[in-house]
Short mmCIF file of C-alpha atoms and ligand atoms in Angstrom, two decimals:
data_model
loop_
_atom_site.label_atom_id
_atom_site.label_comp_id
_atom_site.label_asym_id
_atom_site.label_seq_id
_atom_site.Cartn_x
_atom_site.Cartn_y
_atom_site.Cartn_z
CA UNK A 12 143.21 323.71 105.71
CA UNK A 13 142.13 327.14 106.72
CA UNK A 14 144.83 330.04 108.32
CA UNK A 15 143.72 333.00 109.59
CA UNK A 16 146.13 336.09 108.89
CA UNK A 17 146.07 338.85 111.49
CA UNK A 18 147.99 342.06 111.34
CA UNK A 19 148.56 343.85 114.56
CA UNK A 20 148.39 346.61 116.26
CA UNK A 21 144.93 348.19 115.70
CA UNK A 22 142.78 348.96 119.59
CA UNK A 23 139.89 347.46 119.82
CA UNK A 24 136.56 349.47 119.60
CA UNK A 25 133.11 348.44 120.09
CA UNK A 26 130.88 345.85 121.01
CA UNK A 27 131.61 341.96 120.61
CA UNK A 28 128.31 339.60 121.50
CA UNK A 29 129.11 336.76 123.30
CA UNK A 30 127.28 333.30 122.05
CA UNK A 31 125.96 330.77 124.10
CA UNK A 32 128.69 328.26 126.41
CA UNK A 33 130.37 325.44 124.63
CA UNK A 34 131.03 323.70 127.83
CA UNK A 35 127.43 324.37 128.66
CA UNK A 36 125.56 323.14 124.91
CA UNK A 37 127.20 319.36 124.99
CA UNK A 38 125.93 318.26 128.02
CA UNK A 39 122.46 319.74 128.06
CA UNK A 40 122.20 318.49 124.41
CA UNK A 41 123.10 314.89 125.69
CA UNK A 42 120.75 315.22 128.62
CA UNK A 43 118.09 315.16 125.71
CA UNK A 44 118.81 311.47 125.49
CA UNK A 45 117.25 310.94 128.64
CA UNK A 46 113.68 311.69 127.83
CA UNK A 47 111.08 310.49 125.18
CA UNK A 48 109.68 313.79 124.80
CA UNK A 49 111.43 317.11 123.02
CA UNK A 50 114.27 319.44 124.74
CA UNK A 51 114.38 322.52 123.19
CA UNK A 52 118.13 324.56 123.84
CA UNK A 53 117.98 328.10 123.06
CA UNK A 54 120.88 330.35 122.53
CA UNK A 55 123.16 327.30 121.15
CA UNK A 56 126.27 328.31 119.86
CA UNK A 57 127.01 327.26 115.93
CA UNK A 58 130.34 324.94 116.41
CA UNK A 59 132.08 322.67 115.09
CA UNK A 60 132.01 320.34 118.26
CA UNK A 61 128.05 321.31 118.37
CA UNK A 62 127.86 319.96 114.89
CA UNK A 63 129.91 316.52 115.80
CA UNK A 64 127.87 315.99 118.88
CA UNK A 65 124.94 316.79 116.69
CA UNK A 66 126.17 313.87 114.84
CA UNK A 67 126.73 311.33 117.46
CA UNK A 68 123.09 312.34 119.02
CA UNK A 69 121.50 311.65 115.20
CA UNK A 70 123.63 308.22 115.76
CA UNK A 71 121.78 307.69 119.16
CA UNK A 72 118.32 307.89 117.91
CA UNK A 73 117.80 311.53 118.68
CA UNK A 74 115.74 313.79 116.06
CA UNK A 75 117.14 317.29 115.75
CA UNK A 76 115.77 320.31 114.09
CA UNK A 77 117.43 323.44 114.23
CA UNK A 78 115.37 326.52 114.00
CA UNK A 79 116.88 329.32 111.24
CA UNK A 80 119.34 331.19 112.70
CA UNK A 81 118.23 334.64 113.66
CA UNK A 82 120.52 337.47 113.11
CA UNK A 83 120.63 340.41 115.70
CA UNK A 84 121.57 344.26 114.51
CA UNK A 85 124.28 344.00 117.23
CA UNK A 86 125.31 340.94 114.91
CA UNK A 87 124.64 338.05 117.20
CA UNK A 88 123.10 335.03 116.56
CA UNK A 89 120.14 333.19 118.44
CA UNK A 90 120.22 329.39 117.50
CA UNK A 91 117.31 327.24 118.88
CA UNK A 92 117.44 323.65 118.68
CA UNK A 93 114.85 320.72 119.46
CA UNK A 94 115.81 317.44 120.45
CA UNK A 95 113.48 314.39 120.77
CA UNK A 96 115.05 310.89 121.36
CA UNK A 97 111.44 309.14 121.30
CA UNK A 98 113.77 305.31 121.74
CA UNK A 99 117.15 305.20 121.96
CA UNK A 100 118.45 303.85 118.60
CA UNK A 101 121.80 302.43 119.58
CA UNK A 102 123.63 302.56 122.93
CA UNK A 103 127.16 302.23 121.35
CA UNK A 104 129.15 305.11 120.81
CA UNK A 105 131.83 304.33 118.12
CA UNK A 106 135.41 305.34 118.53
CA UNK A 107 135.03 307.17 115.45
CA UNK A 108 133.13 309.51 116.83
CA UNK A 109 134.05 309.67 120.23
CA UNK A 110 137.59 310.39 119.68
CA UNK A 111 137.02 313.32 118.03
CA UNK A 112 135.43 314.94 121.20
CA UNK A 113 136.51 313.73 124.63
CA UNK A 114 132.67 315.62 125.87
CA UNK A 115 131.14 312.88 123.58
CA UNK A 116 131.49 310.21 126.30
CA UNK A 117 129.56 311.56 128.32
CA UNK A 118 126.33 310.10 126.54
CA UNK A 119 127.83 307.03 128.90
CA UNK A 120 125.62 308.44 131.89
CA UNK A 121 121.92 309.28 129.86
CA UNK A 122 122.52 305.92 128.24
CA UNK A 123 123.20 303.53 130.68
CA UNK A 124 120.43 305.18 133.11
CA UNK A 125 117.82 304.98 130.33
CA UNK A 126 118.68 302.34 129.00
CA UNK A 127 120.22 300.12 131.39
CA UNK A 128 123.63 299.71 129.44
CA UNK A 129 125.90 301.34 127.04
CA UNK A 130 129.03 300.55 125.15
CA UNK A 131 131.61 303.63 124.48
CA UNK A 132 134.89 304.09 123.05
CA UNK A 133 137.36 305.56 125.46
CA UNK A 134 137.63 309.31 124.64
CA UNK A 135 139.75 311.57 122.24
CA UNK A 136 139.66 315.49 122.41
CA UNK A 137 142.77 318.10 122.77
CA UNK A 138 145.87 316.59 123.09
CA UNK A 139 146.02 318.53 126.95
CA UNK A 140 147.10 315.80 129.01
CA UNK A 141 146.50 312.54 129.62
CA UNK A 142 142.86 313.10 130.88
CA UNK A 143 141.46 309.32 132.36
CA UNK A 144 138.09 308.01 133.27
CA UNK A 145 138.95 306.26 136.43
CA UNK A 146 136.18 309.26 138.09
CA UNK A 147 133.80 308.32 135.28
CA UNK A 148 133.91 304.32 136.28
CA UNK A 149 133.48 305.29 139.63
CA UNK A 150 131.49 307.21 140.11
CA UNK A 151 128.89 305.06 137.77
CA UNK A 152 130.13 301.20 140.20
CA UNK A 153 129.09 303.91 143.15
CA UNK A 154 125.59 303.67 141.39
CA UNK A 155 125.30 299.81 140.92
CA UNK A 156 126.58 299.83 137.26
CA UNK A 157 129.35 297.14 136.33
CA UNK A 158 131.78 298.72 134.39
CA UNK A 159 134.22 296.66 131.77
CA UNK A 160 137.07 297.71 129.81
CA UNK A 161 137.29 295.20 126.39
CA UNK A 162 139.17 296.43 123.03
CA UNK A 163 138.82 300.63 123.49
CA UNK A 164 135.57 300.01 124.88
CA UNK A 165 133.30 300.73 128.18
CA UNK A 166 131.21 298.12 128.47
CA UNK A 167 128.82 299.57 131.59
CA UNK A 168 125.32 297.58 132.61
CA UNK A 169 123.16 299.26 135.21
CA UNK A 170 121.77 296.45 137.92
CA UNK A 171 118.22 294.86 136.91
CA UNK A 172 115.86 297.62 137.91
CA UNK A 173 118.39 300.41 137.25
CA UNK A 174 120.74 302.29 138.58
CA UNK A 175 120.42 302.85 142.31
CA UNK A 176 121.00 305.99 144.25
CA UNK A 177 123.93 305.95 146.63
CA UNK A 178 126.82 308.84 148.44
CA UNK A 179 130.33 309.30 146.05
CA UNK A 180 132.54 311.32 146.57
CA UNK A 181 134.76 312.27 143.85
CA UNK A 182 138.63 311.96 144.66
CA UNK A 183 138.99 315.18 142.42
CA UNK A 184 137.04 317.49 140.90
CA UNK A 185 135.80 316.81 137.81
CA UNK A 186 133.65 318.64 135.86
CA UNK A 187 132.59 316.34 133.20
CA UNK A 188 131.82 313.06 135.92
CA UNK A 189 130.10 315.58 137.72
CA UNK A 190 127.55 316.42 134.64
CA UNK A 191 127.76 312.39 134.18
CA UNK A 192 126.46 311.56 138.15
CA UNK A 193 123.69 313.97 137.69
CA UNK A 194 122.46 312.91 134.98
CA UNK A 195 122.74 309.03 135.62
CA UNK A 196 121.57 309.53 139.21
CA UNK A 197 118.56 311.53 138.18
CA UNK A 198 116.64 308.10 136.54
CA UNK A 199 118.08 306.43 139.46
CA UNK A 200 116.19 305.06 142.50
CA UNK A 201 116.80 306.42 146.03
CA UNK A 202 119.17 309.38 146.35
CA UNK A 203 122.71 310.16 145.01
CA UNK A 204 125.27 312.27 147.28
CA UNK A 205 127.65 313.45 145.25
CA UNK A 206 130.75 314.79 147.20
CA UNK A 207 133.80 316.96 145.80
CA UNK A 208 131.74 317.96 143.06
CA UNK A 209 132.92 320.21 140.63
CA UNK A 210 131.33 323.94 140.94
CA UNK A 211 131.53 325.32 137.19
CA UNK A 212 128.66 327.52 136.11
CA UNK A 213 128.13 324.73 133.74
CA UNK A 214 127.04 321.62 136.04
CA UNK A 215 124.59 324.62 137.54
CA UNK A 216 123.15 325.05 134.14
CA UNK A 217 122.71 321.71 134.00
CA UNK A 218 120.93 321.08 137.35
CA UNK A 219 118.89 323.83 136.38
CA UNK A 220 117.64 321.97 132.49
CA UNK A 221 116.97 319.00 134.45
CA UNK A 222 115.11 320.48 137.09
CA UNK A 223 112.96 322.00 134.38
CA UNK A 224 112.85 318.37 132.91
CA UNK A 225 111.41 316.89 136.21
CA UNK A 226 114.52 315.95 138.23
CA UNK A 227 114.88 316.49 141.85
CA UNK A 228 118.62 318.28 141.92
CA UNK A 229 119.65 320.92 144.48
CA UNK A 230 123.07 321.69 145.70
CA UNK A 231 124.49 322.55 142.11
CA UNK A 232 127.41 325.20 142.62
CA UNK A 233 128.58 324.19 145.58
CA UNK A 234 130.56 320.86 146.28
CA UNK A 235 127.72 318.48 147.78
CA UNK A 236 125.11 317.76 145.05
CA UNK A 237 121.80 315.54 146.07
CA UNK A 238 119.85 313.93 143.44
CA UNK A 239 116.64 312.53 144.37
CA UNK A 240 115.61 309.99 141.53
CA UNK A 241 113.02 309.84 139.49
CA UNK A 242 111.14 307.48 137.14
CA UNK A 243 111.47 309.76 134.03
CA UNK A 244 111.94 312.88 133.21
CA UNK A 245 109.70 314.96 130.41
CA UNK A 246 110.88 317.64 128.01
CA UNK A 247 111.73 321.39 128.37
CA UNK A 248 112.49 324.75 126.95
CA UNK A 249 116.08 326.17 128.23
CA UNK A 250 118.61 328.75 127.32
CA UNK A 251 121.89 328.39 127.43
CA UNK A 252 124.35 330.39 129.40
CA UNK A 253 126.77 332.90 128.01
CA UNK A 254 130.59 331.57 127.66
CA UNK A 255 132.51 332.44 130.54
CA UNK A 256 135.81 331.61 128.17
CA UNK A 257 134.55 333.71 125.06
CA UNK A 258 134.22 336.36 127.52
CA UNK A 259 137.06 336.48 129.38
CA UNK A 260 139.16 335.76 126.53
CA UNK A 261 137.93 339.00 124.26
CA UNK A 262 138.26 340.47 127.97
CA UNK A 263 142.03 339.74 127.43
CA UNK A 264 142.56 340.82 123.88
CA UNK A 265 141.53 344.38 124.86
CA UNK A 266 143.52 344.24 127.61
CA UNK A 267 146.43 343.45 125.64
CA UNK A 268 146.28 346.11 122.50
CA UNK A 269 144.13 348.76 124.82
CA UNK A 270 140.78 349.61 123.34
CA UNK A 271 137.06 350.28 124.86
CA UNK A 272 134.98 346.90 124.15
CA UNK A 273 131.41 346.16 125.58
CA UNK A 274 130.86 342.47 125.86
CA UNK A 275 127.36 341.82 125.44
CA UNK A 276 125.09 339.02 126.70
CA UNK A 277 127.50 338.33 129.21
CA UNK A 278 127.61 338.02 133.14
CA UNK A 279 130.57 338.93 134.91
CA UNK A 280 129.70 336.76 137.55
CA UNK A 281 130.29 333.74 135.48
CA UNK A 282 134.36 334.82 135.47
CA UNK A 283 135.19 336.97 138.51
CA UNK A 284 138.73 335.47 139.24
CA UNK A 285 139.53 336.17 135.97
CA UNK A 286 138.13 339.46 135.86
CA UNK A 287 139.97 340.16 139.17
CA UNK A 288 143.38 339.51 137.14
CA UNK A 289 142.34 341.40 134.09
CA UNK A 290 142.09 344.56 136.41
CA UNK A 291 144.98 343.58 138.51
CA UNK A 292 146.52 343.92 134.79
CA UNK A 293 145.73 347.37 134.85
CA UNK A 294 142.37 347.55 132.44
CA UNK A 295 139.33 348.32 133.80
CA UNK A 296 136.84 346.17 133.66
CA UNK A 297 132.65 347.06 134.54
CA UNK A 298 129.89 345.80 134.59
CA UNK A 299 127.00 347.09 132.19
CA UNK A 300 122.94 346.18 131.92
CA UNK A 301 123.28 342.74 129.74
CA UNK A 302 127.19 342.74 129.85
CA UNK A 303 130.70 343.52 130.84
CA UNK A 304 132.67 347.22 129.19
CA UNK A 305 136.59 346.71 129.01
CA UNK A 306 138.72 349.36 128.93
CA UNK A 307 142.59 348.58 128.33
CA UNK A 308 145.57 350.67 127.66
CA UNK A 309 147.69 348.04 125.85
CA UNK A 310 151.40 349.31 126.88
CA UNK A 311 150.78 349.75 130.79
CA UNK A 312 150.23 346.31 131.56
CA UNK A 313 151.41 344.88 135.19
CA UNK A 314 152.73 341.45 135.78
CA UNK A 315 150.38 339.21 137.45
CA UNK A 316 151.05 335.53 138.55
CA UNK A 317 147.85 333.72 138.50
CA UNK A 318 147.28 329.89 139.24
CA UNK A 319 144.19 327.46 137.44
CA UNK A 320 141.80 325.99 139.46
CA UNK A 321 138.91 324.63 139.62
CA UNK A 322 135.73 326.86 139.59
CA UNK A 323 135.74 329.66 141.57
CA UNK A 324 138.97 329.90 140.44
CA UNK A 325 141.71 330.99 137.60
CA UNK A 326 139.86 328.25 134.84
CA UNK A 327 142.25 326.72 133.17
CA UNK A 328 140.94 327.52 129.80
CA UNK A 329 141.64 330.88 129.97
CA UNK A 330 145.36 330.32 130.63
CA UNK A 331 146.78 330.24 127.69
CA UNK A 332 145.29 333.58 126.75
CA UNK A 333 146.00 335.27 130.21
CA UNK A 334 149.89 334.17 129.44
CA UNK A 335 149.69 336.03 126.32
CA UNK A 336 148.65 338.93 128.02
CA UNK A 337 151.48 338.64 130.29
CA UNK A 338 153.58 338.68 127.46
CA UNK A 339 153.26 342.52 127.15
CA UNK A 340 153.40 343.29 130.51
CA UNK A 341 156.02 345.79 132.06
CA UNK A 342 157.69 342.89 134.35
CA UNK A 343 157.78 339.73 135.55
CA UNK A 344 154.85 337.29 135.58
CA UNK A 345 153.84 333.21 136.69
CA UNK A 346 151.34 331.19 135.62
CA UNK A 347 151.25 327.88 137.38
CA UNK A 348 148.78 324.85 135.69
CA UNK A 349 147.40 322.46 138.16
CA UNK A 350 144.34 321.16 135.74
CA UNK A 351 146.17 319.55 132.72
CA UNK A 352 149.97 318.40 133.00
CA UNK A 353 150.54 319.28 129.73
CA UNK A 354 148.65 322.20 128.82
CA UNK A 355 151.62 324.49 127.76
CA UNK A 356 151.85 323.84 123.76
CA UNK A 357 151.18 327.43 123.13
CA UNK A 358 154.34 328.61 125.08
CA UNK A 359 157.02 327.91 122.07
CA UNK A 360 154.45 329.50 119.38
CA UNK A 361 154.15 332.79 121.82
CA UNK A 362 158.19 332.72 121.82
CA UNK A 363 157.86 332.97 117.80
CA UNK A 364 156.26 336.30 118.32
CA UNK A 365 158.93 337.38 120.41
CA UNK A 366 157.68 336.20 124.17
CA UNK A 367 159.88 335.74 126.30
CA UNK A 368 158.52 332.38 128.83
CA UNK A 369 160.58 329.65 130.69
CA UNK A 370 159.60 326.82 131.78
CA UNK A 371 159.66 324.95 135.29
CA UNK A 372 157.68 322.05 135.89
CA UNK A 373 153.82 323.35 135.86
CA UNK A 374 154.81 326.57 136.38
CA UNK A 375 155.61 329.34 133.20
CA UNK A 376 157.93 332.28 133.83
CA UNK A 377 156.92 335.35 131.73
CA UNK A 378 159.25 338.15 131.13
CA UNK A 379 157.13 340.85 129.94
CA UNK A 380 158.62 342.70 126.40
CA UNK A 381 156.96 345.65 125.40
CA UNK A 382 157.24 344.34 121.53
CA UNK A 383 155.72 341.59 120.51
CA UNK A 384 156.48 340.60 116.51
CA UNK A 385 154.16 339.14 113.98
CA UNK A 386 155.15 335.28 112.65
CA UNK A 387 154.07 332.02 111.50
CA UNK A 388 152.83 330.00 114.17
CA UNK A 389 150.41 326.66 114.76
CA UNK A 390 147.46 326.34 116.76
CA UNK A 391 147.93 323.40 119.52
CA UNK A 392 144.98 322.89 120.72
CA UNK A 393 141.21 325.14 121.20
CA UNK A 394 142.38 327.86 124.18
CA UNK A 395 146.06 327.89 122.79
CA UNK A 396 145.36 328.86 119.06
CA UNK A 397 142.89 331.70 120.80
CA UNK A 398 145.80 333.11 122.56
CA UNK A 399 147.91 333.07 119.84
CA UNK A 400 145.44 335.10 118.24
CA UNK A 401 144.91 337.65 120.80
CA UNK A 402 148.84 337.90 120.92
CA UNK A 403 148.67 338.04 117.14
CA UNK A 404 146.66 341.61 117.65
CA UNK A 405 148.87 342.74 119.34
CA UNK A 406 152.31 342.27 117.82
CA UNK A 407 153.96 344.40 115.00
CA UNK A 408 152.89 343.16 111.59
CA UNK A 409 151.61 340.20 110.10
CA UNK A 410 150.54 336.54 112.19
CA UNK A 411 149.40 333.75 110.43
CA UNK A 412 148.01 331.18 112.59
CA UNK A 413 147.92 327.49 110.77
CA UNK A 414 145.56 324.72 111.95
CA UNK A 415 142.79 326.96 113.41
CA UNK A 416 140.38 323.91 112.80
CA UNK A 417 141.17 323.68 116.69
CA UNK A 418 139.72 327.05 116.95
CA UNK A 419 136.53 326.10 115.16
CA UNK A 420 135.91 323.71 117.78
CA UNK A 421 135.05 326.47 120.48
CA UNK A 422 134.96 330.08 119.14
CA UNK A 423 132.07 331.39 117.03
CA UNK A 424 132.81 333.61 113.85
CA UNK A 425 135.78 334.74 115.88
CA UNK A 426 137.43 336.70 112.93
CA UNK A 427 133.87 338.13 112.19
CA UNK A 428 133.74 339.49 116.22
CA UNK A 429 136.97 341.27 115.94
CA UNK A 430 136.72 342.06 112.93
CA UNK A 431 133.42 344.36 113.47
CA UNK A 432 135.82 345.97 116.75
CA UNK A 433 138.71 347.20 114.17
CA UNK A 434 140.84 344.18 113.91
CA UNK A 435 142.64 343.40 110.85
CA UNK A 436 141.91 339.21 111.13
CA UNK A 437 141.07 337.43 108.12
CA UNK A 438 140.61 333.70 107.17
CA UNK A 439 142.01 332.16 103.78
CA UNK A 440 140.82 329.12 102.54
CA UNK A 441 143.32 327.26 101.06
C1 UD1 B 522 135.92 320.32 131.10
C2 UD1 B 522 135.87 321.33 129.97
C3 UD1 B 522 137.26 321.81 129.61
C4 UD1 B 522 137.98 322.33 130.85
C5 UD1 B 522 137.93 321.31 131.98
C6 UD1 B 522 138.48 321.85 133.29
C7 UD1 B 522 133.93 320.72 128.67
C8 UD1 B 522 133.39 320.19 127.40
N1 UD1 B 522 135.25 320.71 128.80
O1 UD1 B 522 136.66 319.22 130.62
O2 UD1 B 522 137.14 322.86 128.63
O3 UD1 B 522 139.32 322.61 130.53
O4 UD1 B 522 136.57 320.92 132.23
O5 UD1 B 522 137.80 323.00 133.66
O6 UD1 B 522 133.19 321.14 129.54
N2 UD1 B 522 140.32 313.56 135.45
C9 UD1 B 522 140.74 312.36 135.95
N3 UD1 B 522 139.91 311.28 135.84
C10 UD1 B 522 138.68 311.39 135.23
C11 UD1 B 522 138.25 312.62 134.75
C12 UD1 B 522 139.10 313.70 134.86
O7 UD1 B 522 141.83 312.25 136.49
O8 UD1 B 522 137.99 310.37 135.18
C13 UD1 B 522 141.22 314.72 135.55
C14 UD1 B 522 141.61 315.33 134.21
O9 UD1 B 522 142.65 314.62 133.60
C15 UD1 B 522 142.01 316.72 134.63
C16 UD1 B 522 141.05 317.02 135.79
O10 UD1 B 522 140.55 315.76 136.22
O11 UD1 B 522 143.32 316.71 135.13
C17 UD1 B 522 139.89 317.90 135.43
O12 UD1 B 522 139.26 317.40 134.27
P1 UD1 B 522 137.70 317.55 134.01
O13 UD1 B 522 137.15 318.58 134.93
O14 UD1 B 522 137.10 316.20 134.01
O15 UD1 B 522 137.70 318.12 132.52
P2 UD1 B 522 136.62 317.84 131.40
O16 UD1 B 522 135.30 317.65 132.03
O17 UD1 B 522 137.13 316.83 130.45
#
């Protein structure tokens, strides 16, 4: 299993590009299962979720051909992919697969609309919380769809005729049954309402692909989403948006040992709450043509207590990272976690680098030290094993991080990135 060794202390200098969203490729590669013809996804970051989805798509019937990577001077990567799912090939997705990737179930909402049923395994993904489907069922019954748990299975059957259009609102916001609604709802007939949707840049991306496939969406990034239905939808060429978490996470790391990074092929107004907190911090954060400069001064950090929330606010997957931040500062700091219940793994492997965090209920209590210490420590889960290598920069010595197959999941050539800025971050291969 592969470790990555960091040794601390170096700032941060130069220019990191920032690869297409994660949370943005899996569902506009699934929406390619709900059109004969070919969706072609620019800018798709090369990960290893990309490459399991990539998988479970192949399983589905859908023909993929990935067009050569071409390599920037700036060192990023441009990834174009083309999807064609002429028939679906099997509408069950097997728990072998699925539990790998909780985003995987998903394919629940192209299927069943095109298809008119589909059988999925109950999902799998980072250990984070407990993370149902009740929103999922649903939100899919609200649409005429009967919907059957049997043996780690979701047995779900549109109506004859298909799915038909119809107001839900969603009891909380979910960003994941949100992508699911539009998509099912756009082969639907008659109009879907969607209340209490969720806000993320993401769904937006979304709306927009299937807009440019032929669906009738408007309302995306705001709570109310209408869907007018349509009989089918054709392909279409779109590029993915930049990664709001990539972003604000290298955001952090310079924050945290000081340094002058520009982020490139990046939008600030994907992040702004976080941005907010990064300058609240005490670095200085602007905006650039085609990205975001951050300028940080590594021992002046200020305490700041931030809260997650749902797009436009704090996202919780940038918490982890934002508490190792707060590990350096000069004072007292809370984060509070209202997404996941249990999304605090990374707060005993931030105490073996010397942090100093207590914990109370959802809420984290950071005492700032100015001397952070390299050690062993374990990767948890995909935003946890980032912050413990951000933290890892920034501590005296040497950090080995164990496990970072969790980071593979979400960060591209991460060690390559900081590498190019003056890092010391290497990976061994056992
Ligand atoms: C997505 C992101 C993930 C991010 C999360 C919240 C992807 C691939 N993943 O995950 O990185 O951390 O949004 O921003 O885009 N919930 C229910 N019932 C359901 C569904 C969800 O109670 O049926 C709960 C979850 O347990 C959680 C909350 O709703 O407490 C939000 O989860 P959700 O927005 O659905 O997260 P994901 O879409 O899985």
């Amino acid at each position: 299993m592969d470790r990555i060794r960091i040794v601390g202390g170096n700032e941060l200098k130069g220019v990191i590009p920032i690869s297409g969203a994660k949370n943005a490729a899996l569902p506009l590669m699934i929406a390619s299962l709900l059109t004969s013809d070919t969706l072609t996804l620019e800018n798709v970051p090369h990960l290893a979720d990309v490459e399991l989805l990539l998988r479970i798509l192949g399983n589905h019937g859908v023909d993929v051909s990935v067009n050569g990577r071409r390599e920037h001077q700036d060192g990023s990567y441009a990834r174009t992919i083309h999807f064609t799912c002429r028939t679906v090939a099997d509408t069950t997705a097997p728990y072998e697969l699925v539990s790998k990737m909780r985003a995987s179930f998903w394919v629940i909402g192209p299927l069943l609309a095109r298809e008119g049923k589909a059988r999925v395994s109950l999902p799998g993904g980072c250990a984070i919380g407990t993370r149902p489907v009740d929103l999922f069922i649903e939100g899919l019954q609200a649409l005429g769809a009967e919907m059957e748990i049997d043996g780690g299975y979701i047995n779900a059957t549109a109506p004859k005729g298909g799915l038909i259009g119809a107001t839900y609102n969603f009891p909380k916001v979910s960003v994941g049954a949100t992508h699911v609604m539009m998509m099912a709802a756009s082969l639907a007939r008659g109009t879907t309402v969607i209340g209490n949707a969720a806000r993320e840049p993401e769904v937006v991306d979304l709306a927009n692909c299937l807009n440019a496939m032929g669906a009738k969406i408007s309302g995306a990034g705001t709570s109310t989403i209408t869907i007018e239905g349509v009989p089918s939808l054709s392909g279409a060429r779109h590029r993915v948006l930049p990664d709001r978490i990539e972003t604000g996470t290298y955001a952090m790391a310079v924050a945290m040992t000081g340094g002058d990074v520009t982020l490139q092929g990046t939008d600030a107004s994907l992040l702004d709450t976080a941005l907010e907190a990064i300058r609240r911090a005490g670095a200085e954060v602007t905006e650039t043509p085609g990205g975001i400069r951050v300028v940080g001064y590594g021992s002046e950090i200020r305490p700041v207590d931030i809260v997650t929330e749902p797009f436009p606010g704090f996202p919780t997957d940038l918490q982890a990272q934002f508490m190792g931040l707060m590990t350096r500062a000069n004072g007292v700091s809370h984060v509070t976690e209202t997404i996941f219940e249990n999304r605090f793994m990374h707060v005993q492997e931030l105490a073996r680098l010397g942090a100093k965090i207590t914990l109370s209920g959802q809420t984290a209590r950071i005492e700032g030290t100015r001397r952070l210490r390299g050690a062993p420590v374990m990767a948890t889960d995909l935003r946890a094993s980032v912050s413990l290598v951000i933290a890892g920069l920034a501590a005296e010595g040497e950090t080995m991080v164990s496990r970072v197959y969790h980071l593979d999941r979400g960060f591209e050539r991460l060690e390559e990135k900081l590498t190019r800025c003056g890092a010391v971050v290497e990976r061994i291969s056992d």
